[in-house]
CSV table of C-alpha atoms in Angstrom, one decimal:
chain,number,residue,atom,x,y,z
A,720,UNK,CA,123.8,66.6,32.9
A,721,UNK,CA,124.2,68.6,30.1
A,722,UNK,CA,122.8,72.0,29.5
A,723,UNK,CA,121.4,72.8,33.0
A,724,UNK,CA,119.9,69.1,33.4
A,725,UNK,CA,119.5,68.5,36.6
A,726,UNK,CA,117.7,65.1,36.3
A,727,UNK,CA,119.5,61.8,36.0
A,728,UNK,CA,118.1,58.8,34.1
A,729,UNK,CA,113.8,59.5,34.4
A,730,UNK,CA,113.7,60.2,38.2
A,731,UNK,CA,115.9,61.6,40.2
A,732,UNK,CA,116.3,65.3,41.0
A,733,UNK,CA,119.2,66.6,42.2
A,734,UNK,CA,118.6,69.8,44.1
A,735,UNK,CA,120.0,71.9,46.7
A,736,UNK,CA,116.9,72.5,49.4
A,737,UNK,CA,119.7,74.7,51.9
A,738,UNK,CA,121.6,73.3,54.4
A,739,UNK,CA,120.6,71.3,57.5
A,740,UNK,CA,118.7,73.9,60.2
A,741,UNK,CA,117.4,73.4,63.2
A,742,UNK,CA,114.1,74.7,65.3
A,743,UNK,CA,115.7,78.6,65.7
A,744,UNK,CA,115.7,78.5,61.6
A,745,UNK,CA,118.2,79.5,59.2
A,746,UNK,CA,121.1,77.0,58.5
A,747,UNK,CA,123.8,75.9,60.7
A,748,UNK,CA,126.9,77.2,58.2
A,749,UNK,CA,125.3,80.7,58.5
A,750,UNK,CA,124.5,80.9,62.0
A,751,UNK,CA,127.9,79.3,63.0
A,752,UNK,CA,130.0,82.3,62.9
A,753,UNK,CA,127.9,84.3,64.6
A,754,UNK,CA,127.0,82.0,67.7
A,755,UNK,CA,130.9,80.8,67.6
A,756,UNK,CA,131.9,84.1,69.6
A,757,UNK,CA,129.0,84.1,71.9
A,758,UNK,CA,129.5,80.4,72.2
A,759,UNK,CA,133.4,81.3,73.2
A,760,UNK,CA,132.3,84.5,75.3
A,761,UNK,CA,129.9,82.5,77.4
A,762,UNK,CA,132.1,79.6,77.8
A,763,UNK,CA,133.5,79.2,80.9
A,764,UNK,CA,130.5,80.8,83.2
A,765,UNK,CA,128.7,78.7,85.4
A,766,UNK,CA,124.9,79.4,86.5
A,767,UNK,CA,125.2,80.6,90.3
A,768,UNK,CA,122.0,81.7,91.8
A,769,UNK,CA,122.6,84.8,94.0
A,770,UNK,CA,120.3,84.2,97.3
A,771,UNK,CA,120.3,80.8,99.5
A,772,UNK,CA,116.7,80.2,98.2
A,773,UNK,CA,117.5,80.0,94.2
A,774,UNK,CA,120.4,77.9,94.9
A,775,UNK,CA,118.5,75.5,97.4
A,776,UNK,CA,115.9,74.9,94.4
A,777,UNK,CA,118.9,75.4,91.6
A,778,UNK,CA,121.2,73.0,93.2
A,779,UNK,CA,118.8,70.4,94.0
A,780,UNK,CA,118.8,69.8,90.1
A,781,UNK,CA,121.5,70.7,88.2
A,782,UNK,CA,123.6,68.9,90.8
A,783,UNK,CA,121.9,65.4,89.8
A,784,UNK,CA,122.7,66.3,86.0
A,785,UNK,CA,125.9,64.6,84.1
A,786,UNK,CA,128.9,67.7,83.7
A,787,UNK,CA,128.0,67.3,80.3
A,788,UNK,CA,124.2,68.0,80.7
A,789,UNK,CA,124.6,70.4,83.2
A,790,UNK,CA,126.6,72.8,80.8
A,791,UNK,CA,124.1,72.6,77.9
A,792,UNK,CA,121.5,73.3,80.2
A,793,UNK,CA,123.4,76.6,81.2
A,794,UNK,CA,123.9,77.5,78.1
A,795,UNK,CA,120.3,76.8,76.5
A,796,UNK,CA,119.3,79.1,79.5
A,797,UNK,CA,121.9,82.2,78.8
A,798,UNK,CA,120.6,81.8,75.0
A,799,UNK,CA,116.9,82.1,76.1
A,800,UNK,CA,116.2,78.5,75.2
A,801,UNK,CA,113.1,78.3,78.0
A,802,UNK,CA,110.3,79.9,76.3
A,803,UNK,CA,108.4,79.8,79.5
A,804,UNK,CA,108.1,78.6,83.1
A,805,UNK,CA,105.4,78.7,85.9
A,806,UNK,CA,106.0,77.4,89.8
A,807,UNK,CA,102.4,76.0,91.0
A,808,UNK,CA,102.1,72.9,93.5
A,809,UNK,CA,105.4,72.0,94.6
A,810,UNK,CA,106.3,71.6,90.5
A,811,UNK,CA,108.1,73.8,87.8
A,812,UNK,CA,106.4,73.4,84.5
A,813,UNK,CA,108.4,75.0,81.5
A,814,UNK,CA,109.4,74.9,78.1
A,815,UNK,CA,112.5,74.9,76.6
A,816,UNK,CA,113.4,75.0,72.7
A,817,UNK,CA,115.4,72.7,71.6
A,818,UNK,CA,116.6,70.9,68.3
A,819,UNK,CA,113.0,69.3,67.3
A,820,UNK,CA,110.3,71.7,66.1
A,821,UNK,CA,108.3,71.6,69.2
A,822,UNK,CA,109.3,72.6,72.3
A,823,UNK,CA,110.2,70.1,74.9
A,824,UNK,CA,108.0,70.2,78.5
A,825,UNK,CA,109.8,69.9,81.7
A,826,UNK,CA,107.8,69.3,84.8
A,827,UNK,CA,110.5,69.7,88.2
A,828,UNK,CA,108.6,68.3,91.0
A,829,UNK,CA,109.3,68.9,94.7
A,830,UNK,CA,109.1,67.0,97.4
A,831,UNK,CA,105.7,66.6,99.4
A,832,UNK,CA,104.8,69.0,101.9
A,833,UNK,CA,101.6,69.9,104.1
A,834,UNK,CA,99.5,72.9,102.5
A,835,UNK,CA,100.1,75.1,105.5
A,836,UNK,CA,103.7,75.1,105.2
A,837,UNK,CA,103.9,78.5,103.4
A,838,UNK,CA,101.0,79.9,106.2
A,839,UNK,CA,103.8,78.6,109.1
A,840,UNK,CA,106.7,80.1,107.2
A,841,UNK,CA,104.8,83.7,107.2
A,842,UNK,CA,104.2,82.9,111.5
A,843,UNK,CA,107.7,82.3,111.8
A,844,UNK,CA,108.7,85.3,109.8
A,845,UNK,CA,106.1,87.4,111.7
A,846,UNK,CA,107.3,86.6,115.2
A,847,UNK,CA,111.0,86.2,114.5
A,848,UNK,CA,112.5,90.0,114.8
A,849,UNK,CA,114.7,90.6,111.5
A,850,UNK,CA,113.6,87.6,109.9
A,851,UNK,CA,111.2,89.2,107.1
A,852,UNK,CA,113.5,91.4,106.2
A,853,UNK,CA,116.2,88.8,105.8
A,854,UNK,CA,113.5,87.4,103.4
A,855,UNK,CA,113.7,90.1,101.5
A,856,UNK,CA,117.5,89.7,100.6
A,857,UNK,CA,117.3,86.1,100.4
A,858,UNK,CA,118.5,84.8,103.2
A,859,UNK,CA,116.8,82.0,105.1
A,860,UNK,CA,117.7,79.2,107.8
A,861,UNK,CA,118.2,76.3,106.9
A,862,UNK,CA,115.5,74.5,109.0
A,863,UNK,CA,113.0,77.0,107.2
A,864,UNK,CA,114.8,76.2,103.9
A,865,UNK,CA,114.1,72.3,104.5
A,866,UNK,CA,110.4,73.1,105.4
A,867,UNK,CA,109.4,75.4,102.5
A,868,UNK,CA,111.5,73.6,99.5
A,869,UNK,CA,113.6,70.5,100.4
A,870,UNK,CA,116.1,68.9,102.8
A,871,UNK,CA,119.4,67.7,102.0
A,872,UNK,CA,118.8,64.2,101.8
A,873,UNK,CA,115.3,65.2,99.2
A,874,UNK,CA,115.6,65.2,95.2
A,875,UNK,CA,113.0,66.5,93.3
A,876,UNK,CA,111.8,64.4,90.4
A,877,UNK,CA,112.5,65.6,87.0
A,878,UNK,CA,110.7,64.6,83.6
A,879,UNK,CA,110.9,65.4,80.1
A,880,UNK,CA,109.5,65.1,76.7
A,881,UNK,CA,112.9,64.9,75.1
A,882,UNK,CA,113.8,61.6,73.9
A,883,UNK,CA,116.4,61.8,76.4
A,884,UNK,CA,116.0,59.1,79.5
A,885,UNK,CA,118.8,60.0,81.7
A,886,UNK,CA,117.8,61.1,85.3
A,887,UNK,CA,118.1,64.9,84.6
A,888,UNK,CA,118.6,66.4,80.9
A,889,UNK,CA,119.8,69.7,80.0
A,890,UNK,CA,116.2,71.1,79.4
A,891,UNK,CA,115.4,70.4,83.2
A,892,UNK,CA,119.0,72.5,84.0
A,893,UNK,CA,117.7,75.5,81.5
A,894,UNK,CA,114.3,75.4,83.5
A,895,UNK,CA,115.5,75.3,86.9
A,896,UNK,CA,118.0,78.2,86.1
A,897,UNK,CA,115.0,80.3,85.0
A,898,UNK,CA,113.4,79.5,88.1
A,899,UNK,CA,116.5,80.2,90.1
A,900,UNK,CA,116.5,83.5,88.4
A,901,UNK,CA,112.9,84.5,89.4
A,902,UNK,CA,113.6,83.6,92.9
A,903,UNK,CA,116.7,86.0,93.1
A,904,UNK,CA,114.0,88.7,91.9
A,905,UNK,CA,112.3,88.2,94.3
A,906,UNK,CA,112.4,85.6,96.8
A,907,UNK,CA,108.6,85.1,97.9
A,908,UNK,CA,108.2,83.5,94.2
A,909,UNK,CA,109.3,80.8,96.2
A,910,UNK,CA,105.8,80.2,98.0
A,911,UNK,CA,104.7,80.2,95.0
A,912,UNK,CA,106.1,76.5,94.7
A,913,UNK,CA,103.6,76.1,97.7
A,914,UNK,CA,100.7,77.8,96.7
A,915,UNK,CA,100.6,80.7,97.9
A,916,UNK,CA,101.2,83.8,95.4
A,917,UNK,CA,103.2,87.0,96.0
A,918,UNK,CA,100.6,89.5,96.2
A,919,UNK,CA,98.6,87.2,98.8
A,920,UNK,CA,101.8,86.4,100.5
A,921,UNK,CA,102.7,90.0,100.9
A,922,UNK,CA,99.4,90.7,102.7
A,923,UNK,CA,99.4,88.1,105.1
A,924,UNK,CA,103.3,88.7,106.0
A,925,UNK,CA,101.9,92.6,106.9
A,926,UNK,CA,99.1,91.4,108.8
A,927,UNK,CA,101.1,89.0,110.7
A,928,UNK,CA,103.4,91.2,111.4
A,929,UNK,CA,100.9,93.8,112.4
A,930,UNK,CA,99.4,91.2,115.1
A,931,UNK,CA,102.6,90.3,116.4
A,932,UNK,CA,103.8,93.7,116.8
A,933,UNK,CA,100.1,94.4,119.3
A,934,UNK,CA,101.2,91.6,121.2
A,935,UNK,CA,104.4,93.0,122.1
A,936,UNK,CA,103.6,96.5,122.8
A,937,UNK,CA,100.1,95.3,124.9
A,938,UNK,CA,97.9,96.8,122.3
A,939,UNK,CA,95.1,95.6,120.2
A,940,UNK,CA,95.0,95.3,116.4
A,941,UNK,CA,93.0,98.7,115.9
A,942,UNK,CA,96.0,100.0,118.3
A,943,UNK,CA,93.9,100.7,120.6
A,944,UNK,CA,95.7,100.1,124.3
A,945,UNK,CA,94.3,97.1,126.5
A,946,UNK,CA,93.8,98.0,130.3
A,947,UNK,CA,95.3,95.5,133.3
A,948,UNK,CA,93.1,92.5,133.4
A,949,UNK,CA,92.0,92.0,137.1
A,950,UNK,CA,92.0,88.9,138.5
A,951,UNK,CA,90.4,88.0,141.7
A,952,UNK,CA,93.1,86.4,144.3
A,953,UNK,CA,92.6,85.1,148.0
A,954,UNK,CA,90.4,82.0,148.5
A,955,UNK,CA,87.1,82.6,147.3
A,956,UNK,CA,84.0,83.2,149.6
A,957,UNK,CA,81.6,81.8,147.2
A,958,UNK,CA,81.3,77.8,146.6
A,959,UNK,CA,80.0,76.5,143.2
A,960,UNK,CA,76.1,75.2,144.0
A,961,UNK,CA,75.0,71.7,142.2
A,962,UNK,CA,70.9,72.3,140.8
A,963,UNK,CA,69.2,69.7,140.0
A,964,UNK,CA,67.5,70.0,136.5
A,965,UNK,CA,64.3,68.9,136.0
A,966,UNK,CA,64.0,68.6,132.5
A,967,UNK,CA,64.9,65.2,130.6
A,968,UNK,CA,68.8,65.3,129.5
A,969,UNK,CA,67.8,63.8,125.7
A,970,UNK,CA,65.8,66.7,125.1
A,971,UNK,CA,62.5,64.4,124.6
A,972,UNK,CA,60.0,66.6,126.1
A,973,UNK,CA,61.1,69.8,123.7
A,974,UNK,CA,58.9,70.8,121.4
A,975,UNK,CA,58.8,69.1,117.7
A,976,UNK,CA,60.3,71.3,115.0
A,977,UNK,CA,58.5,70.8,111.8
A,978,UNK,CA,61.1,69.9,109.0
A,979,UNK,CA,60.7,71.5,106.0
A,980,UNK,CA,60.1,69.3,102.7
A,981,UNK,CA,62.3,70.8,100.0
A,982,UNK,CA,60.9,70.8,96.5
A,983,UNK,CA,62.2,68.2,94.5
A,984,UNK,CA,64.5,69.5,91.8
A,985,UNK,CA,66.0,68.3,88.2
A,986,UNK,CA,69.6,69.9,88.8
A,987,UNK,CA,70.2,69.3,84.5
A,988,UNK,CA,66.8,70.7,83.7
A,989,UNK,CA,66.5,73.8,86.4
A,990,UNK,CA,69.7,75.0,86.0
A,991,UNK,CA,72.0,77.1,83.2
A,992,UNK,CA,73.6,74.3,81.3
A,993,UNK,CA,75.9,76.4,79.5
A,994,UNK,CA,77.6,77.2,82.8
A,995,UNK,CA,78.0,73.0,83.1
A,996,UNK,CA,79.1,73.2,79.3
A,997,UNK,CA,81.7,75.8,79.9
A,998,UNK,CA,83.0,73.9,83.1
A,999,UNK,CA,83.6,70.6,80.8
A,1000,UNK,CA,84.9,72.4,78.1
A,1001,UNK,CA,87.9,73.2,79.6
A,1002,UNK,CA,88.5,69.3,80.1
A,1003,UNK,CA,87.6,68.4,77.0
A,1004,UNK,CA,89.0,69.1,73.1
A,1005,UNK,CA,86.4,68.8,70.6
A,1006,UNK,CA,82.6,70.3,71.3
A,1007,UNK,CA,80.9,66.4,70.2
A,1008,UNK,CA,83.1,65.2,73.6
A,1009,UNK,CA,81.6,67.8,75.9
A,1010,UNK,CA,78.0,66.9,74.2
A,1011,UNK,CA,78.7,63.1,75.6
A,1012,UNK,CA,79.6,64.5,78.4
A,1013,UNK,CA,76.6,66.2,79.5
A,1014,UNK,CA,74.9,62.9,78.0
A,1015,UNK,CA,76.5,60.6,80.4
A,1016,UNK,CA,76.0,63.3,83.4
A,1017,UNK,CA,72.3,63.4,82.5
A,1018,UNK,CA,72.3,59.3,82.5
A,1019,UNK,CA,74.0,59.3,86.1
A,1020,UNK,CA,71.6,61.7,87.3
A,1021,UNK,CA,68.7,59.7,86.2
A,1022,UNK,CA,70.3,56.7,87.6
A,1023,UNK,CA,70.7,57.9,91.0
A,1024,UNK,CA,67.3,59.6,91.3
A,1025,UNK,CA,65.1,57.1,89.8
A,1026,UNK,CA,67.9,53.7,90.6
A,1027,UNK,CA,66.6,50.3,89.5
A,1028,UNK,CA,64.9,48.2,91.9
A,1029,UNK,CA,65.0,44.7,93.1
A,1030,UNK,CA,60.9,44.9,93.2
A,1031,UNK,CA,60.9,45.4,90.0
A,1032,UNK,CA,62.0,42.0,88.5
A,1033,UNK,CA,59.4,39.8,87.4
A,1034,UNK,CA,60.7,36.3,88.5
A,1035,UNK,CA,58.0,35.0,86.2
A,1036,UNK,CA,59.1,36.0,83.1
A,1037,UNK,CA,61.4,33.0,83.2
A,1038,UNK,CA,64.8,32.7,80.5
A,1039,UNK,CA,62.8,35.1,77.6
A,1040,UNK,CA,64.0,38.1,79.9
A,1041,UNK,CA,66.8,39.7,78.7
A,1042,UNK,CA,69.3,40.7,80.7
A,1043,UNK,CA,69.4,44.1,81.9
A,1044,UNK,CA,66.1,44.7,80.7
A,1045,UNK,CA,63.9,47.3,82.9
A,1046,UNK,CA,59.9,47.2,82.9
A,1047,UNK,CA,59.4,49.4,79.8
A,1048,UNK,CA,61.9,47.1,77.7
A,1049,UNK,CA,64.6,49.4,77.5
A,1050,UNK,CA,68.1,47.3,77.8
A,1051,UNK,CA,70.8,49.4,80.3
A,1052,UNK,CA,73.8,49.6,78.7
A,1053,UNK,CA,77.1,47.8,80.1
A,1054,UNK,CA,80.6,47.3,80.4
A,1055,UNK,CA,80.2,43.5,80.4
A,1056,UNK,CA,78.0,43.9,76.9
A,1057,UNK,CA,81.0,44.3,75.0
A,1058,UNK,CA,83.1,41.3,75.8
A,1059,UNK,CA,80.6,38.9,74.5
């Protein structure tokens, strides 16, 4: 390796390409110093959600993780690790960066509950005095706690696209910290987790409130008093008369009403089809798969409005028929076609 060779024998290179990185960039030697002291300043604190609600959801998770886990997951959240988060359908979908190039997707998924569980938490909130504002700052029972999120003796299911199998990874922790955190902001995020959003929640919790608040003062919802409602008392001086109707109990003897005939209509044809291309687009990646899309749509419609018919089967045609086969010698396609 004389004078600057850096080749030896015909080929092999011997190069310096930088030192081993990770996702974040940059190389581990010169980002070692600097994280070391935020590594040692942060070491030591442990994640602890502020109001009963975060820590009910919090809890539930991290508690499930190995010490080990649990601590990297604390600290990928405190470095802003999760890229992102959302809380829709009883599930917390994130993102967390991690030591691949890719991020890793964690999906936290609650227990089961009834759709009008968040509508019954709002009644309860509405007719229990204090209790909204109690929301407000956190605070919850925990029968309403066990309702809206999860009881005790629940665990929420945890997946990952690390390569990690263990029941709950660090990413999971990071995630569920960030929702924590979102929930100490503000604690209706959590009917979020039930489907119902903030802003709509919000509304409903004043009109609630508003109706429950008539019913204690005796007034209506426009605020507008209600009078006493009289009620006759005593024994009453008129008794109840049974008539005899005349007219047939089936209602045979009404007159006919004449039933419309609608005009028959091609939905496919009639209609805007980029409106039905822009719905499957959305489930769909490339343009040719939304094409056979509206194909096979167009194939089931024809199907159903024009279906095959036993009628039509010549029994005479005898073994030359080919199976499948319709009157203008088309052959239907089929799943069965492919196996022989």
């Amino acid at each position: 390796m004389a004078n600057g060779d850096v080749t030896w024998g015909d080929n092999v290179i011997y190069a310096d390409f930088g030192g081993r990185g990770d996702a974040r960039g940059g190389t581990r030697g010169a980002r070692g110093k600097k994280g070391a002291a935020q590594r040692r300043k942060a070491r030591g604190k442990v994640v602890r959600p502020r109001t009963e609600i975060a820590r009910r959801v919090y809890d539930a998770v991290a508690d499930r993780a190995e010490e080990g886990r649990r601590s990297r997951g604390e600290a990928y959240f405190r470095d802003g690790n999760v890229l992102g988060f959302r809380m829709v359908d009883g599930q917390i979908v994130g993102e967390v960066r991690g030591s691949q190039i890719e991020p890793f997707t964690v999906v936290i998924k609650l227990p089961y509950r009834d759709a009008g569980v968040a509508d019954g938490l709002l009644r309860w909130l509405a007719d229990t005095t204090g209790a909204a504002g109690d929301l407000e700052k956190g605070i919850l029972p925990g029968k309403q706690l066990d309702q809206l999120l999860l009881a005790g003796d629940e665990a929420p299911s945890c997946r990952c696209s690390c390569p990690d199998a263990t029941l709950v990874c660090k990413h999971a922790v990071a995630v569920a910290a960030s929702a924590a955190r979102a929930i100490d902001a503000e604690p209706l995020n959590a009917l979020e987790l039930r489907g119902l959003g903030v802003l709509e929640a919000r509304h409903k919790l004043a009109g609630l409130v508003a109706e429950a608040a008539a019913r204690a003062t005796g007034r209506d919802g426009d605020g507008a008093g209600r009078g006493p409602v009289r009620r006759p008392t005593g024994p009453r001086t008129e008794d109840p008369v049974l008539e005899i109707v005349e007219q047939d109990f089936w209602g045979t003897d009404l007159p006919a009403i004449e039933i419309p005939t609608p005009e028959t209509m091609v939905v496919l044809r009639d209609t805007d089809p980029t409106l039905l291309h822009a719905a499957l687009r959305s489930t769909t990646v490339l343009s040719v798969e939304t094409l056979r899309a509206v194909a096979d749509l167009e194939d089931c419609w024809d199907h159903l409005t024009s279906p095959p018919s036993f009628d039509d089967v010549d029994l005479d045609d005898g073994p030359e028929r080919r199976r499948g086969e319709d009157d203008d010698g088309m052959v239907a396609a089929s799943f069965d076609d492919d196996a022989e």
